[in-house]
């Protein structure tokens, strides 16, 4: 309290990248959660602490390669090291040492392991956007079949599973975007309190258009971030498996979102609209 006025909790929100600089569902979910914390009835004083710089020095692929190289000599997996640039843990320790916070939130399973480095006096909650080890297992399925590189990737996956388990065990609670992930992660960390909190949206909805007669071509819209591999797989499946079976001119698919240009010219029914 300050002069008898009750103030909200002081929350340190540790996130891999500044949410205002990122596109996609993860950034949207993070921004929405920060807004909810700042609003009543919580009314928290939220300090967002990005582990990465707002203006990274190296391109994304180079940072991924650097994380993989760092992981060869570390017990940490490359996915975690990708989100923990050199010096980030030292900066986090300095912020925590000021002793101003009542609660810490760790945004994403790749950084849950930081909970073990925080003072025991601080309650720590994790925010799970995905089942990270299952995601990495699916992403690297083809790579793990290769002779030499496959063994390295498989070892990295084992390190990720171990780090994820240790991180979950050090948390005091877990917020999940997906109820399915909540059930899976709760089984890996028996006794942890969990809450499924889907992403919220506050933008005003446009007025609904008058219902129109559905004709041909059937107009479909696909809204996604097309650098995210499950979305790429989905559009490839649509182009390679579905559209060839549909009569010419029967359907038209508009792709909305960053990176859709990679599908330009792949099929006459695909129209790329870009970021809106």
XYZ file of C-alpha atoms in Angstrom:
276
model
C 0.000 0.000 0.000
C 1.037 3.592 -0.562
C -0.735 6.157 1.700
C -3.533 3.683 2.237
C -4.066 3.025 -1.479
C -3.915 -0.638 -2.453
C -1.634 -1.171 -5.420
C -1.518 -4.182 -7.721
C 1.222 -6.813 -7.739
C 4.542 -6.033 -9.369
C 5.065 -8.575 -12.134
C 8.231 -9.273 -14.120
C 7.172 -10.723 -17.484
C 10.177 -12.470 -19.061
C 9.660 -13.103 -22.769
C 12.060 -14.257 -25.514
C 11.368 -11.357 -27.890
C 9.641 -7.981 -27.514
C 5.999 -8.795 -28.417
C 5.577 -5.509 -30.280
C 8.304 -6.498 -32.771
C 6.957 -9.986 -33.588
C 4.209 -11.323 -35.833
C 2.134 -14.397 -35.151
C 0.033 -16.155 -32.561
C 2.725 -16.235 -29.874
C 3.202 -12.479 -29.906
C -0.560 -11.929 -29.974
C -1.080 -14.222 -26.994
C 1.733 -12.575 -25.034
C 0.421 -9.054 -25.660
C -3.103 -10.105 -24.676
C -1.905 -11.646 -21.409
C 0.078 -8.512 -20.503
C -3.047 -6.405 -21.118
C -5.142 -8.689 -18.909
C -2.618 -8.472 -16.076
C -2.578 -4.683 -16.219
C -6.357 -4.404 -16.154
C -8.638 -4.653 -13.137
C -9.255 -6.723 -11.128
C -5.546 -7.689 -11.200
C -4.228 -4.179 -11.877
C -0.636 -5.399 -11.996
C 2.399 -3.216 -12.572
C 3.926 -5.315 -15.374
C 7.554 -4.904 -16.430
C 8.144 -6.691 -19.737
C 11.707 -7.999 -19.932
C 12.687 -9.262 -23.435
C 15.648 -11.620 -23.430
C 16.543 -10.695 -27.009
C 17.431 -7.269 -28.303
C 14.749 -5.243 -30.051
C 17.171 -4.951 -32.966
C 19.034 -8.289 -33.279
C 22.564 -8.008 -34.633
C 22.362 -11.203 -36.706
C 19.695 -12.608 -39.080
C 17.321 -15.279 -37.794
C 19.049 -18.205 -39.554
C 22.471 -17.157 -38.334
C 21.183 -16.960 -34.758
C 19.718 -20.457 -35.118
C 23.062 -21.784 -36.336
C 24.885 -20.058 -33.475
C 22.470 -21.583 -30.947
C 23.097 -25.044 -32.416
C 26.866 -24.554 -32.118
C 26.573 -23.283 -28.545
C 24.456 -26.306 -27.665
C 27.244 -28.726 -28.674
C 29.210 -27.641 -25.600
C 26.268 -27.059 -23.288
C 23.764 -29.162 -21.381
C 21.084 -26.798 -22.676
C 19.196 -27.507 -25.920
C 19.603 -25.271 -28.960
C 15.979 -24.052 -28.782
C 16.569 -22.657 -25.297
C 19.930 -21.136 -26.227
C 18.327 -19.490 -29.263
C 16.106 -17.559 -26.830
C 18.939 -16.925 -24.372
C 21.450 -14.701 -26.171
C 24.855 -14.277 -24.590
C 24.471 -11.971 -21.588
C 20.686 -12.297 -21.288
C 20.787 -14.376 -18.095
C 23.174 -11.888 -16.505
C 20.830 -9.014 -17.374
C 17.876 -10.921 -15.950
C 19.725 -11.584 -12.688
C 20.461 -7.870 -12.355
C 16.777 -6.976 -12.835
C 15.638 -9.575 -10.298
C 18.297 -8.449 -7.797
C 16.605 -5.077 -7.493
C 13.972 -6.937 -5.484
C 10.985 -4.959 -6.750
C 8.831 -7.830 -8.019
C 6.134 -9.965 -6.407
C 5.795 -12.468 -9.247
C 7.725 -13.633 -12.312
C 6.136 -15.000 -15.501
C 8.302 -16.971 -17.924
C 6.854 -16.763 -21.430
C 7.350 -20.031 -23.328
C 8.538 -23.522 -22.468
C 11.977 -22.881 -23.961
C 12.796 -20.536 -21.062
C 11.091 -22.359 -18.150
C 14.561 -23.535 -17.116
C 15.229 -19.963 -15.912
C 12.951 -20.708 -12.950
C 15.819 -22.640 -11.360
C 18.005 -19.515 -11.401
C 15.490 -17.255 -9.661
C 15.364 -16.619 -5.885
C 13.129 -19.046 -3.995
C 11.249 -16.095 -2.453
C 9.768 -15.257 -5.870
C 6.765 -17.254 -7.122
C 7.246 -18.162 -10.783
C 4.532 -18.980 -13.313
C 5.135 -20.400 -16.770
C 3.181 -19.475 -19.899
C 3.043 -22.425 -22.315
C 2.281 -21.592 -25.942
C 3.115 -25.119 -27.144
C 4.298 -28.527 -26.030
C 7.825 -27.546 -27.072
C 9.496 -30.955 -27.085
C 6.644 -32.509 -29.095
C 6.828 -29.582 -31.498
C 10.590 -29.956 -31.956
C 10.192 -33.713 -32.411
C 7.758 -33.110 -35.270
C 9.900 -30.352 -36.799
C 13.018 -32.523 -36.878
C 11.490 -35.857 -37.906
C 13.197 -35.877 -41.318
C 16.488 -34.470 -39.996
C 16.798 -37.259 -37.416
C 16.866 -39.836 -40.224
C 20.140 -38.450 -41.576
C 23.362 -40.354 -40.697
C 25.494 -37.850 -38.717
C 23.328 -34.774 -38.342
C 20.464 -37.005 -37.216
C 22.372 -38.170 -34.132
C 23.165 -34.580 -33.159
C 19.542 -33.519 -33.563
C 18.310 -36.556 -31.597
C 20.713 -35.646 -28.779
C 19.417 -32.076 -28.880
C 15.846 -33.373 -28.592
C 16.768 -35.408 -25.511
C 18.308 -32.306 -23.934
C 15.166 -30.327 -24.708
C 12.950 -32.926 -23.052
C 15.151 -32.932 -19.961
C 15.291 -29.118 -19.771
C 11.529 -28.872 -20.274
C 10.905 -31.348 -17.451
C 13.321 -29.605 -15.083
C 11.791 -26.233 -15.910
C 8.235 -27.464 -15.329
C 9.291 -28.937 -11.998
C 10.645 -25.570 -10.836
C 7.455 -23.613 -11.617
C 4.783 -22.695 -9.077
C 2.022 -22.708 -11.686
C 1.356 -22.949 -15.400
C -0.820 -20.956 -17.811
C -1.540 -22.704 -21.122
C -2.952 -21.292 -24.335
C -4.279 -24.746 -25.287
C -6.317 -27.073 -23.091
C -4.754 -30.072 -24.856
C -1.267 -28.832 -23.936
C -2.453 -28.203 -20.379
C -3.409 -31.874 -19.999
C -0.114 -33.114 -21.472
C 2.138 -30.800 -19.443
C 0.217 -31.426 -16.208
C 0.996 -35.141 -16.579
C 4.699 -34.319 -16.905
C 4.678 -32.195 -13.754
C 2.283 -33.905 -11.309
C 0.940 -31.548 -8.662
C 1.507 -28.322 -10.591
C -1.470 -25.960 -10.706
C -2.543 -25.234 -14.265
C -4.984 -22.958 -16.046
C -5.972 -22.973 -19.721
C -6.311 -19.339 -20.813
C -7.056 -18.943 -24.539
C -5.834 -15.808 -26.287
C -8.141 -12.817 -25.914
C -8.918 -10.183 -28.545
C -10.094 -6.658 -27.853
C -10.337 -5.092 -31.302
C -13.826 -4.065 -32.356
C -15.419 -6.462 -34.811
C -16.604 -4.994 -38.100
C -20.323 -4.980 -38.704
C -21.398 -8.280 -40.277
C -22.012 -8.146 -43.978
C -25.416 -9.036 -45.369
C -25.645 -12.763 -45.920
C -24.981 -13.415 -49.569
C -25.797 -16.283 -51.839
C -22.949 -18.793 -51.906
C -21.950 -19.494 -55.460
C -18.902 -20.449 -57.496
C -16.091 -19.969 -57.055
C -16.360 -20.754 -53.372
C -14.319 -18.016 -51.647
C -11.974 -19.286 -48.928
C -9.647 -17.264 -46.731
C -6.548 -18.574 -44.941
C -5.128 -16.235 -42.263
C -1.705 -17.276 -40.948
C 1.977 -16.482 -40.514
C 3.568 -18.376 -43.388
C 7.029 -18.673 -41.903
C 5.535 -21.008 -39.265
C 6.095 -24.542 -40.524
C 2.683 -26.090 -39.617
C 1.008 -23.349 -41.664
C 3.383 -24.003 -44.575
C 2.566 -27.724 -44.381
C -1.142 -26.928 -44.357
C -0.999 -24.802 -47.520
C 1.240 -27.321 -49.271
C -1.302 -30.053 -48.443
C -4.095 -27.855 -49.786
C -2.219 -27.158 -53.033
C -0.823 -30.641 -53.614
C -3.640 -32.867 -52.332
C -6.928 -30.964 -52.306
C -7.020 -28.414 -55.118
C -6.065 -30.922 -57.859
C -9.224 -32.888 -56.957
C -11.478 -29.818 -57.190
C -13.008 -28.825 -60.554
C -11.316 -25.838 -62.164
C -12.912 -22.558 -61.117
C -14.883 -24.114 -58.260
C -12.843 -22.547 -55.461
C -10.559 -19.576 -54.818
C -8.226 -19.370 -51.798
C -6.905 -16.029 -50.533
C -3.813 -16.179 -48.320
C -3.618 -13.392 -45.732
C -0.535 -12.890 -43.589
C 3.230 -12.370 -43.768
C 5.222 -14.766 -45.952
C 2.384 -15.901 -48.208
C 4.435 -14.814 -51.232
C 6.230 -18.173 -51.125
C 3.080 -19.754 -52.606
C 2.603 -17.258 -55.450
C 2.123 -19.036 -58.782
C 1.796 -22.499 -57.240
C -1.843 -22.915 -58.320
C -4.331 -20.733 -60.245
C -6.788 -20.896 -57.324
C -4.282 -19.399 -54.852
C -4.333 -15.599 -54.461
C -1.693 -14.051 -52.178
C -2.919 -10.968 -50.329
C -0.022 -10.479 -47.896
C -0.114 -8.827 -44.499
C -3.359 -7.087 -43.560
